[in-house]
């Protein structure tokens, strides 16, 4: 088999295994294949190991995500191994075994794959396998479930020694298909890729079948009075009310993006008697608590507690959580340990409501929640046939503050300027709003596009990015109930809100005598009243979070310039412009900045101009509509046409740290209109 075929087959196997969450969690586990290739330096055949690189995900793995090492040199590192106290040195030594440029960075599990004498090896983190691995009598269960086909390996931190242990098991038990790794997961192997995959799936399916058949009826204990799930609408309303406060709790040390889950798995766990005890034990699989912290914060109130009661208690619990986490760090840290990474929870559980999870971006927050769902499944499995006994606290600390994990974090690219910020842009399915949403997302923000037309909002969001980047919601900004509903959707999607852009608008170009009362009311309802309603309800969230924030109004040159035939539009833009000043003065004590952008002449891509405003303005100025953009450009000082991306650039700039001390400002984006200069 050619080296290209070996790598391609490995990727295909990895993708199949990684596509099913029953087999492994996101970015969890690794796979490998051994084969022969021609060494371009000598023309001679050379044995190679292809193995999933550090930080990759099996379900989405490509050949670029594989590390490629010379097998003889990798195994030759045994001669320089100085024992478990020094095994971290071996990861750096992997670089000397790379073949050519080596592909992706080798992970800590590379030793396991290289040392086991099998052509194909899979290491996975299935819930069923971890349930057996974390059961108090996991070794006995392994023998009972699998006979001699799967061998128990006591907990050991991943590394060279664990690789030696598993290699010895494989050599001593030729009949074995794989191992259960205490507290951790499973490893399986085979002479062919198909055999390794078949063995992996057999271990997982056999473990799950045993759990299904032998589990006691209520592994989490009987129902806990008052902790049953609230009705859907009630619990989601309560989640939205709590989300800003909990986001602030999770972000005291550093800003976090949030994710909300109210799946039956979570709600059933929180409704059971044993959930406080089990949650306190924390997770076990290294991949779990690296993303969920050593244990969650659990609200110890019944489901029907009021929002005010829940908020007060959450604040108390947060202070205790921080003290406990600092004590955990102090108990185990040495002079060589990395600095504490913050003492705030990454998982917050609210009985009757659900789970809030947090991370540096939406994907990380979502995956943290998925990992805790995995942990619940593990606890259910272990408690169903035994009792849940995760690895001890000292071992958890050794993983969480492992120098190798710290190095992995430092290899990650620097965050984008708006990373961790959640933005709501109104009227953003097209034109200026869409350009703003696109720019904010490109700079790292999570963006929610609000528009009257839900289908168009969702289409624009899909164009900008997947659901971890952008979402579309329906919103009539002139209706406060609709505004509140849209903001609630933002909170449930991304956990909070930091940046609000009041962009929704329309225009009717008419003279004073042709402007009807309905024309006046429509424009004022959407822009003056609509901006007020969005700002008012968004500001409540920003204040509750305690993280500051930005509110930006897309006003207009017409807010200060008096032109013919647009009395209603210009008057409402002047209203918006003064809202900026008023809110800047009122919200500044909360760290909330309020600024405005004054565009002019944005014809290309503009929904307003396309809806008839352009034709009317062209008629007013006596030019063809197709020439209106050029006409506007020629009347400016800079002689440049203004496009939606210019407005988006101004919004982005005013929301960065470069303008951290600026509020109440209006930024002209009009290529220079002297009559609209601010005085």
Tab-separated table of C-alpha atoms in Angstrom, residues 28 51 81 103 163 169 172 191 193 253 289 342-343 393 447 483 563 568 672:
chain	number	residue	atom	x	y	z
A	28	UNK	CA	-10.983	14.027	21.462
A	51	UNK	CA	-0.950	9.976	13.559
A	81	UNK	CA	13.812	8.057	28.226
A	103	UNK	CA	3.118	17.749	9.066
A	163	UNK	CA	2.586	4.162	25.695
A	169	UNK	CA	-0.354	-5.164	27.416
A	172	UNK	CA	1.464	-9.927	26.746
A	191	UNK	CA	-3.462	-5.407	11.649
A	193	UNK	CA	-7.445	-0.266	9.225
A	253	UNK	CA	-11.295	37.352	34.904
A	289	UNK	CA	-12.165	19.034	32.433
A	342	UNK	CA	-8.824	32.461	36.058
A	343	UNK	CA	-11.124	31.296	38.832
A	393	UNK	CA	-7.971	16.087	42.259
A	447	UNK	CA	-23.089	38.486	15.126
A	483	UNK	CA	-37.334	43.675	20.323
A	563	UNK	CA	-31.922	69.408	2.320
A	568	UNK	CA	-39.666	63.118	7.925
A	672	UNK	CA	-16.587	65.372	3.045
